[in-house]
CSV table of C-alpha atoms in Angstrom, one decimal:
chain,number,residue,atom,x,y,z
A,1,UNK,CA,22.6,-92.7,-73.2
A,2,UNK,CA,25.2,-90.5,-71.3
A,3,UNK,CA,22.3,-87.6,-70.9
A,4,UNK,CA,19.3,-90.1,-70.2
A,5,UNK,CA,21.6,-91.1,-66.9
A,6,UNK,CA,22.4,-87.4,-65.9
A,7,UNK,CA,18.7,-86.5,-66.6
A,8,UNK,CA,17.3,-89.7,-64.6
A,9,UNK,CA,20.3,-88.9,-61.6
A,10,UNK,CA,19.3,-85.3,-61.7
A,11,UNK,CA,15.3,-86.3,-61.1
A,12,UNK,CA,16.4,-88.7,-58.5
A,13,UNK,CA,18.1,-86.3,-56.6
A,14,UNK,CA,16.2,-83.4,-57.0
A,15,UNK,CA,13.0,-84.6,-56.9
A,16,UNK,CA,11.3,-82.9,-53.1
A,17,UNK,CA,8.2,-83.2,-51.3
A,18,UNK,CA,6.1,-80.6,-52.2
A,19,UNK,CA,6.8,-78.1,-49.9
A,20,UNK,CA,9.1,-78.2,-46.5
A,21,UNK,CA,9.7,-76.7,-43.5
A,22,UNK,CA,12.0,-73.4,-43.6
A,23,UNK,CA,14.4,-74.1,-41.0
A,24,UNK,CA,16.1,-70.4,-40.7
A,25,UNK,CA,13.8,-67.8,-39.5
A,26,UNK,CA,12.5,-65.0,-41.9
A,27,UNK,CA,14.8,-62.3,-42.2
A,28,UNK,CA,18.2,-64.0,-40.6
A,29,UNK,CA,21.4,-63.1,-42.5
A,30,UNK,CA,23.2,-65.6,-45.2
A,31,UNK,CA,25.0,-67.7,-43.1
A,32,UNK,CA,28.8,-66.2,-43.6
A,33,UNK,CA,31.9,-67.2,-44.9
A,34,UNK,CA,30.2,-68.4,-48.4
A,35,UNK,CA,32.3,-70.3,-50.2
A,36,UNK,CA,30.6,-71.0,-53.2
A,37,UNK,CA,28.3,-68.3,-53.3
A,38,UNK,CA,28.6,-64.5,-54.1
A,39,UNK,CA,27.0,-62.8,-51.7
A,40,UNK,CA,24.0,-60.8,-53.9
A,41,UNK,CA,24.9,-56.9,-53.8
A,42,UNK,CA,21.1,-55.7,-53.1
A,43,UNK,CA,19.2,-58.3,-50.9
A,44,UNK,CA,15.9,-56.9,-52.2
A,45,UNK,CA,15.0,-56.9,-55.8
A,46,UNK,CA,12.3,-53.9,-56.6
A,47,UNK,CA,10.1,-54.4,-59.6
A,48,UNK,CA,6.7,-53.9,-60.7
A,49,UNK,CA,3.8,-56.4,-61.9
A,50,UNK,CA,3.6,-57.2,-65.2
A,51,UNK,CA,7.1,-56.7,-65.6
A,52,UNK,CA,10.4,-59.0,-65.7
A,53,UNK,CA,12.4,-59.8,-62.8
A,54,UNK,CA,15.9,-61.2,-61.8
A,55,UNK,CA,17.1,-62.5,-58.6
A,56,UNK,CA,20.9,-63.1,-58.6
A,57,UNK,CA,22.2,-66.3,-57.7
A,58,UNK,CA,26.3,-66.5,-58.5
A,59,UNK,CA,28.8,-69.0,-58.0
A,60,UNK,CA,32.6,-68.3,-57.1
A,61,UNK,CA,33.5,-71.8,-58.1
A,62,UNK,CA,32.0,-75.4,-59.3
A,63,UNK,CA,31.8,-77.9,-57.4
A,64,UNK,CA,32.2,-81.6,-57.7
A,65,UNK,CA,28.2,-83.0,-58.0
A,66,UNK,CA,26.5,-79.9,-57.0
A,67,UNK,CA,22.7,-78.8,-57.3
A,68,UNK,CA,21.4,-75.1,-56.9
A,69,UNK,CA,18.0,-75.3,-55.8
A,70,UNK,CA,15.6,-71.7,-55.6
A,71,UNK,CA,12.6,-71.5,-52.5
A,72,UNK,CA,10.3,-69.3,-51.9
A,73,UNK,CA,8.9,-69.0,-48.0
A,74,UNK,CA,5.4,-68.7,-48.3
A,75,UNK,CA,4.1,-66.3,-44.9
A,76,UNK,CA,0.7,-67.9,-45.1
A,77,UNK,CA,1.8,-71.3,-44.2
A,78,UNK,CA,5.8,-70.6,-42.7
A,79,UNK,CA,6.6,-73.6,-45.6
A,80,UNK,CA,9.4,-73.3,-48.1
A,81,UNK,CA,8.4,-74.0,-51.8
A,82,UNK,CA,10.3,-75.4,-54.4
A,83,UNK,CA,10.5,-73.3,-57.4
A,84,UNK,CA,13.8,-74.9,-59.3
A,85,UNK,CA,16.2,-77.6,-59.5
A,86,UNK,CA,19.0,-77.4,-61.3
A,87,UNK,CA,22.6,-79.4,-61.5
A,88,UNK,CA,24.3,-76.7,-63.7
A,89,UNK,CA,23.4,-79.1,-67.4
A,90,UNK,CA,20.1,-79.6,-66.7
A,91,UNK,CA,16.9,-78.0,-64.4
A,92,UNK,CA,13.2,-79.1,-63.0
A,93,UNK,CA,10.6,-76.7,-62.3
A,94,UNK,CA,8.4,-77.2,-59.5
A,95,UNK,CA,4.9,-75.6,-58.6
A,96,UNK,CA,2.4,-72.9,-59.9
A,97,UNK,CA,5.6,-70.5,-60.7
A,98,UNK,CA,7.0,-73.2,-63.0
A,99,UNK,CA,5.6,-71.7,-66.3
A,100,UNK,CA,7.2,-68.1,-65.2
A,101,UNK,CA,10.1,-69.1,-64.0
A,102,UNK,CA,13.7,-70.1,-65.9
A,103,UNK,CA,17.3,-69.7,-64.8
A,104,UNK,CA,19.3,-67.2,-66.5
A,105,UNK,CA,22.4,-68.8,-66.8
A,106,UNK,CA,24.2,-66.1,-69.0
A,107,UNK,CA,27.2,-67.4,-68.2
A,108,UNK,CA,28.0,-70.9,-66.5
A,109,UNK,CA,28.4,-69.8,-62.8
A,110,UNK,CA,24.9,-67.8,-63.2
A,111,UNK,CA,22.2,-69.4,-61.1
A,112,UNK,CA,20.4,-66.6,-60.8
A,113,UNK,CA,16.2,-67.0,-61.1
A,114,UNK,CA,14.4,-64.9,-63.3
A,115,UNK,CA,10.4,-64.7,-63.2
A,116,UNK,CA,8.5,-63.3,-66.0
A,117,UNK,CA,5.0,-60.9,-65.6
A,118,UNK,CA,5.3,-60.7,-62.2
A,119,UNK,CA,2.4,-61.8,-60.2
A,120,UNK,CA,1.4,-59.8,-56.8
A,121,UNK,CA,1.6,-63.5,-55.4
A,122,UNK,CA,5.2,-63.2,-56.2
A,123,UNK,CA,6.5,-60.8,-53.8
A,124,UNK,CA,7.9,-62.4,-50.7
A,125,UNK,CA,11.3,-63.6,-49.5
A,126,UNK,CA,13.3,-66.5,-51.9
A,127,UNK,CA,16.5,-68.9,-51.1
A,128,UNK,CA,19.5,-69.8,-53.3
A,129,UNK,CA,20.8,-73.2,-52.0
A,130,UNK,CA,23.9,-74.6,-52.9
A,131,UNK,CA,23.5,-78.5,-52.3
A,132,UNK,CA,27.1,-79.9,-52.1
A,133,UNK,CA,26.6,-82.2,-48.9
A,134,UNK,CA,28.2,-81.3,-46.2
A,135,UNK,CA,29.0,-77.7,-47.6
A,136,UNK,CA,25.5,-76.4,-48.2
A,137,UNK,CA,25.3,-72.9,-48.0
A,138,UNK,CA,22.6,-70.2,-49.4
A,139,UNK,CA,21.6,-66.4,-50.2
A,140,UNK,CA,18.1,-65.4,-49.2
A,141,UNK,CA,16.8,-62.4,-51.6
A,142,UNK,CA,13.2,-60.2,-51.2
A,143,UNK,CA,11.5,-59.9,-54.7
A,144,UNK,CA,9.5,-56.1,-53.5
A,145,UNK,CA,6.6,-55.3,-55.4
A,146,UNK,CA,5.5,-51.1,-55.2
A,147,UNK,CA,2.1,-51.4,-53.9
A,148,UNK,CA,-0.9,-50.0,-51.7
A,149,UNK,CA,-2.6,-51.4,-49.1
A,150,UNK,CA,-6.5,-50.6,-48.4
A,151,UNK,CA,-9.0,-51.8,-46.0
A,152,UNK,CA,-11.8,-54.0,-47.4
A,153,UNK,CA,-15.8,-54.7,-45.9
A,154,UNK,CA,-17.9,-56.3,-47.6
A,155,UNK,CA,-21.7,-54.8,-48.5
A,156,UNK,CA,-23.2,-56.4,-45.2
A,157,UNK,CA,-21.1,-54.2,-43.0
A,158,UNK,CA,-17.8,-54.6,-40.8
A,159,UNK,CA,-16.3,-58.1,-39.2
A,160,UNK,CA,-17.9,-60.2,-41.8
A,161,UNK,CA,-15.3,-62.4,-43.3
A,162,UNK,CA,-13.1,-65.3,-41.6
A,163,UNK,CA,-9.6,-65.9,-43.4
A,164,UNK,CA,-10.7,-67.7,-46.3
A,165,UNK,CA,-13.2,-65.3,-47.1
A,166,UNK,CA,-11.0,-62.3,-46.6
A,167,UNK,CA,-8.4,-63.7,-48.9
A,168,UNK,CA,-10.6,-64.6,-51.3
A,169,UNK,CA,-12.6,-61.2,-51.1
A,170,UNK,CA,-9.0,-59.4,-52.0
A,171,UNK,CA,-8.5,-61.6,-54.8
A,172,UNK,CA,-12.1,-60.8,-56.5
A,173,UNK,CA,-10.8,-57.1,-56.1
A,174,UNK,CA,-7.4,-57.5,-58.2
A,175,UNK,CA,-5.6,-57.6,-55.2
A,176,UNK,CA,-4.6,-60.2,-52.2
A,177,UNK,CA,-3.9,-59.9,-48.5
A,178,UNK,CA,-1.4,-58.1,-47.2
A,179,UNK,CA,1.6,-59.4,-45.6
A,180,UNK,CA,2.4,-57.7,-42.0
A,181,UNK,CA,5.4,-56.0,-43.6
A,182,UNK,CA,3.3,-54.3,-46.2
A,183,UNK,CA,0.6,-53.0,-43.8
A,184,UNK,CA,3.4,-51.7,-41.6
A,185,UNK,CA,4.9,-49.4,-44.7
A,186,UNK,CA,1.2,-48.2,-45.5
A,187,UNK,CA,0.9,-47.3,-41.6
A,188,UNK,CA,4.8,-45.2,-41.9
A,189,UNK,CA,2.6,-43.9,-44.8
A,190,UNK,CA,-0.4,-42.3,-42.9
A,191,UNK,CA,-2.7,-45.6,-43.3
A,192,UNK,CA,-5.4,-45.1,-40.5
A,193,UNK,CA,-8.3,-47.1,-39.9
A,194,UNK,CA,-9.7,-47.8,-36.9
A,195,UNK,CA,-11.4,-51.6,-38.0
A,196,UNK,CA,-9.3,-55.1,-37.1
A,197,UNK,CA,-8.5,-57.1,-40.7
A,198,UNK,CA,-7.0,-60.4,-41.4
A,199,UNK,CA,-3.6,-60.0,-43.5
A,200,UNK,CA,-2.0,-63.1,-44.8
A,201,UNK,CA,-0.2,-64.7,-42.3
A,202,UNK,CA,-3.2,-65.6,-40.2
A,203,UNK,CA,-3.0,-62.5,-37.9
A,204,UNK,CA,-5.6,-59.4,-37.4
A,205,UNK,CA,-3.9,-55.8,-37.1
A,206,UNK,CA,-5.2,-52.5,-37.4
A,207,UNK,CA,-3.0,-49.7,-38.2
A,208,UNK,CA,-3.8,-46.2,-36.2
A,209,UNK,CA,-2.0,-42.7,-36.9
A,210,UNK,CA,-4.1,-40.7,-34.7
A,211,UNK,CA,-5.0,-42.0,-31.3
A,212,UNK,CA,-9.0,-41.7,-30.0
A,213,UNK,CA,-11.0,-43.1,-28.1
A,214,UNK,CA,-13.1,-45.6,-30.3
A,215,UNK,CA,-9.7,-46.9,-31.1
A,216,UNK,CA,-8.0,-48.1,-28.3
A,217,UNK,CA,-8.3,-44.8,-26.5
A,218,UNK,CA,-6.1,-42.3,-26.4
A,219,UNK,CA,-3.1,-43.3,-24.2
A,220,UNK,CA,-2.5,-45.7,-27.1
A,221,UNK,CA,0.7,-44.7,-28.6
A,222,UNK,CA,0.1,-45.0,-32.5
A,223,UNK,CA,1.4,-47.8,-33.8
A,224,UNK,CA,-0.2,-51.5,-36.0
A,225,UNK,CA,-1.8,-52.5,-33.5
A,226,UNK,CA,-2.4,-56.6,-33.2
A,227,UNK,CA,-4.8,-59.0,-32.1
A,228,UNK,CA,-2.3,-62.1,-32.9
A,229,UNK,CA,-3.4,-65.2,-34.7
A,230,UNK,CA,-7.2,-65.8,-34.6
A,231,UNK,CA,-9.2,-68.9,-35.4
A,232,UNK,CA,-9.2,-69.1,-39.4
A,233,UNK,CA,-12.4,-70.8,-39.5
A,234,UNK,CA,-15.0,-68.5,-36.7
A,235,UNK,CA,-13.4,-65.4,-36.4
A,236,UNK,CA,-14.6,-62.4,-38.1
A,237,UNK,CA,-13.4,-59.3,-39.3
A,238,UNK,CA,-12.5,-57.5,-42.0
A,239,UNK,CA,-9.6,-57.7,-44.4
A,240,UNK,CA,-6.4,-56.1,-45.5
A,241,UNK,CA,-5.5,-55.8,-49.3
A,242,UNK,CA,-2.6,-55.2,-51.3
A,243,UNK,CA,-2.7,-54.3,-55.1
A,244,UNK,CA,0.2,-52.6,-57.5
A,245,UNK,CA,0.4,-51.1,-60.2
A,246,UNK,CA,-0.5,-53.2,-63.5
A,247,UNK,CA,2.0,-52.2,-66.4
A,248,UNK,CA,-0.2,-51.0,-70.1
A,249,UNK,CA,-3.9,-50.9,-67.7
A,250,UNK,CA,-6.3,-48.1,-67.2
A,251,UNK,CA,-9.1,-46.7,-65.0
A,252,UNK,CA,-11.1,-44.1,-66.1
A,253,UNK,CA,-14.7,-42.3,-65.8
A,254,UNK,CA,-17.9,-42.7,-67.7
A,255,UNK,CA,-20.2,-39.6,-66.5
A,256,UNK,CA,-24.1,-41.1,-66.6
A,257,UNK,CA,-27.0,-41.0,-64.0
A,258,UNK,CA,-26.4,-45.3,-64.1
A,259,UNK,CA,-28.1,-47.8,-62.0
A,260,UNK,CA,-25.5,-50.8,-61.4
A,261,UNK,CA,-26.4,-52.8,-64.5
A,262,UNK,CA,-26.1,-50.1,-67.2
A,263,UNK,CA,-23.0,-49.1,-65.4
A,264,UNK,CA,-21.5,-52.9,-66.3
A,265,UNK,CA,-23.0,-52.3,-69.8
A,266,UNK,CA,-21.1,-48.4,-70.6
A,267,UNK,CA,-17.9,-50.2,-69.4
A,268,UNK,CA,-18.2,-53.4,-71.9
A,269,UNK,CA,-19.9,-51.1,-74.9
A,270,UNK,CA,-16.4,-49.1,-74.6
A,271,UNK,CA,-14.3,-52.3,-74.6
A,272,UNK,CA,-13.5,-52.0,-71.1
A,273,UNK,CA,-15.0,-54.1,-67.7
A,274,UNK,CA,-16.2,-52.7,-64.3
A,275,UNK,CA,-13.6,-51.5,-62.6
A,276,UNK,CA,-12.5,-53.6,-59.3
A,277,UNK,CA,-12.0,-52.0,-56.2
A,278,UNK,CA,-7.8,-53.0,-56.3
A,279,UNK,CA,-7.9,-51.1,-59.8
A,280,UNK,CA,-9.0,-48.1,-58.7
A,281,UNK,CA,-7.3,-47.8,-55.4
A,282,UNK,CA,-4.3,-48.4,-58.1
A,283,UNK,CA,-5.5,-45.8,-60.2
A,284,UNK,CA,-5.2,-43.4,-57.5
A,285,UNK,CA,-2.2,-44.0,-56.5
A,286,UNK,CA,0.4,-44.7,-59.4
A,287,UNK,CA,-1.7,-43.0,-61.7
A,288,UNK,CA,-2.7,-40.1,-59.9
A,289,UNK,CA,-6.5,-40.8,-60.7
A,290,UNK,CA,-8.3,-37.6,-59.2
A,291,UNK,CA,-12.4,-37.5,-59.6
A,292,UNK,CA,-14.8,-35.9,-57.6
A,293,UNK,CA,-17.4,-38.0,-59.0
A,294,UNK,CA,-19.0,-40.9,-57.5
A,295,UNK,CA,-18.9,-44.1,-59.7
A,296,UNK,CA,-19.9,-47.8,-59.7
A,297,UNK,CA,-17.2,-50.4,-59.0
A,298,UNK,CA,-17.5,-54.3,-59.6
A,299,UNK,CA,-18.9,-55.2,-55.9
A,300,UNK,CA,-21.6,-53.0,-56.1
A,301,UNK,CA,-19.8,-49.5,-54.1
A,302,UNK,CA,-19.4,-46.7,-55.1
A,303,UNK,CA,-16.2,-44.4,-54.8
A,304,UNK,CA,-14.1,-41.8,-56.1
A,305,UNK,CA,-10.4,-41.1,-56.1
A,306,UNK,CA,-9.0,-37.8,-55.0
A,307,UNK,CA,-5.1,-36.7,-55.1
A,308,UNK,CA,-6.0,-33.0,-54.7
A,309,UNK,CA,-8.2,-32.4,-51.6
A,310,UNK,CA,-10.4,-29.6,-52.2
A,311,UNK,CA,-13.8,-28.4,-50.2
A,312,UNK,CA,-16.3,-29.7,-52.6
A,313,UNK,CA,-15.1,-33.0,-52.8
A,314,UNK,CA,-15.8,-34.5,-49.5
A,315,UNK,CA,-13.9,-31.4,-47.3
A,316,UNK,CA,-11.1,-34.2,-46.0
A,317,UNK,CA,-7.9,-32.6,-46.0
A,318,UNK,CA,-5.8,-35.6,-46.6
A,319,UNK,CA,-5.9,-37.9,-50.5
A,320,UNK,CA,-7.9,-41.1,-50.4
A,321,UNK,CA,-10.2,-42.8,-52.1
A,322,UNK,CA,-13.6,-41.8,-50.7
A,323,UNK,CA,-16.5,-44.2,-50.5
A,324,UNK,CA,-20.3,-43.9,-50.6
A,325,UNK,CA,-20.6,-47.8,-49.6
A,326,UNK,CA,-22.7,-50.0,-51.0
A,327,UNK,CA,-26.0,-48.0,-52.6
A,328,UNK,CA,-29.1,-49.7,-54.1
A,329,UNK,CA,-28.2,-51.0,-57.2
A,330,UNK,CA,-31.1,-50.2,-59.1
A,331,UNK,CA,-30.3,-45.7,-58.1
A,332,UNK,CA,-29.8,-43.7,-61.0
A,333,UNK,CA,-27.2,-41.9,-59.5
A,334,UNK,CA,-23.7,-42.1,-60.1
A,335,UNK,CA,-21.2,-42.6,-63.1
A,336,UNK,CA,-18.8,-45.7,-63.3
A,337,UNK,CA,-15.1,-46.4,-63.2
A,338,UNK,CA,-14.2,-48.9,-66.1
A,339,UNK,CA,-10.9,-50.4,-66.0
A,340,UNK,CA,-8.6,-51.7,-69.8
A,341,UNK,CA,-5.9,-53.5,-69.5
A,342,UNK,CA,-4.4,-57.4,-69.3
């Protein structure tokens, strides 16, 4: 009887709206003088997907009648989403993290949150909240994900999709939209393209290393440079994606002179699918993939990775993954990049 009535108590106090409104703005300190909470020694966790992760959450002390309750802020919406409840006896998961989620609890001041096979969804900024009513305090932690970020056009040429189709043209590509923070490391890290794309927040950048004229001119110190938030719904361009590494996958080559189909077919007669156009930028850059040959990918393009540049493959003197766009499907051309893993 005793633990039905802290289990329905518990419910009835933790039970939240689905998501609300994040009150502190992204990236403002803990408030200070904690006194509850340890104050986490790293604020950003680095991990990779696939793998296991732990955000630390300690308390100094217990108090009387207390709940912990974990948040992530989701960027696409500014909203703050309930991950986990717990009163220190008992806990409630909340939302489409709930089966990867679980406290760690090794000892009993330990609220700290650990997520299993980490999702690229899950990078992002997440809240510790001590609930003790007037004494509320919390710790705000970044879960960091190593990643690259690549531009994205669809077959029918540039300024195509509106948000929704951006995001869900990364997705189909083993990848998702890049958050500002993550196209502004891949500009520190020579990421140059002169075409506007929708990242995640709503807003259309374009990252330029060089400055030239078809790109804002030349006077244009380089820089990200921003359009601000355009209409989701009627505005068009094209997107920004962000894939990692995927731990125990695969990318490699099948040499052939392969039309599309038959290049689907070597893939799945080798145990392996298509590769996607996330996997291979992936590829490229964790695993050091370096072709010079032209292969098929899942949306119909054809590309090839190269780490070394050298004269007969393409003459650029910087790495990338080159592209020949989007060829007839029924040429006899290329090879194809097939992709093993989870």
């Amino acid at each position: 009887m005793h633990r039905l009535l802290l289990l329905s108590s518990l419910w009835l106090l933790a039970a939240p709206p689905a998501s609300t409104i994040f009150q502190r703005p992204t990236g403002s300190p803990a408030p200070p003088h904690l006194q509850y909470l340890l104050e986490p020694l790293h604020a950003a966790v680095h991990t990779q997907r696939g793998a296991t992760a732990t955000l630390p959450c300690v308390l100094r002390a217990l108090p009387r009648n207390y709940r912990v309750k974990w948040s992530k802020v989701e960027p696409a919406n500014y909203r703050e989403s309930i991950i986990i409840i717990t009163n220190g006896l008992y806990h409630k998961n909340y939302g489409p993290l709930s089966p990867r989620v679980r406290l760690r609890h090794s000892h009993r001041y330990d609220a700290s949150l650990t997520i299993t096979d980490v999702a690229l969804e899950d990078e992002g900024r997440y809240r510790c909240q001590l609930v003790n009513g007037l004494e509320d305090e919390s710790v705000s932690l970044t879960l960091h994900l190593e990643g690259i970020v690549f531009p994205y056009q669809p077959s029918n040429g540039r300024y195509k999709f509106n948000y929704h189709e951006a995001k869900r043209a990364c997705e189909q590509q083993d990848s998702r939209l890049a958050t500002y923070q993550q196209l502004y490391k891949a500009w520190t890290e020579g990421l140059d393209w002169c075409n506007a794309g929708w990242i995640l927040d709503g807003t259309v950048h374009y990252p330029i290393i060089n400055s030239r004229e078809p790109c804002g001119g030349r006077l244009l110190l380089p820089g990200v440079r921003t359009y601000g938030a355009r209409d989701k719904q009627k505005d068009r361009f094209d997107a920004f994606c962000f894939t990692s590494a995927l731990q125990g996958s695969q990318v490699y080559f099948i040499r052939g002179h392969l039309n599309f189909k038959e290049a689907g077919q070597a893939c799945r007669s080798n145990g392996a699918a298509i590769a996607k156009v996330g996997q291979l930028y992936s590829a490229w850059k964790f695993s050091q993939l370096d072709r010079c040959d032209g292969g098929w990918l899942a949306d119909g393009s054809v590309r090839y990775p190269i780490t070394t540049p050298r004269e007969r493959c393409g003459g650029l003197p910087d790495p990338g993954v080159r592209s020949f766009g989007f060829p007839s499907k029924e040429l006899r051309t290329y090879g194809t990049y097939c992709f093993t893993g989870k």
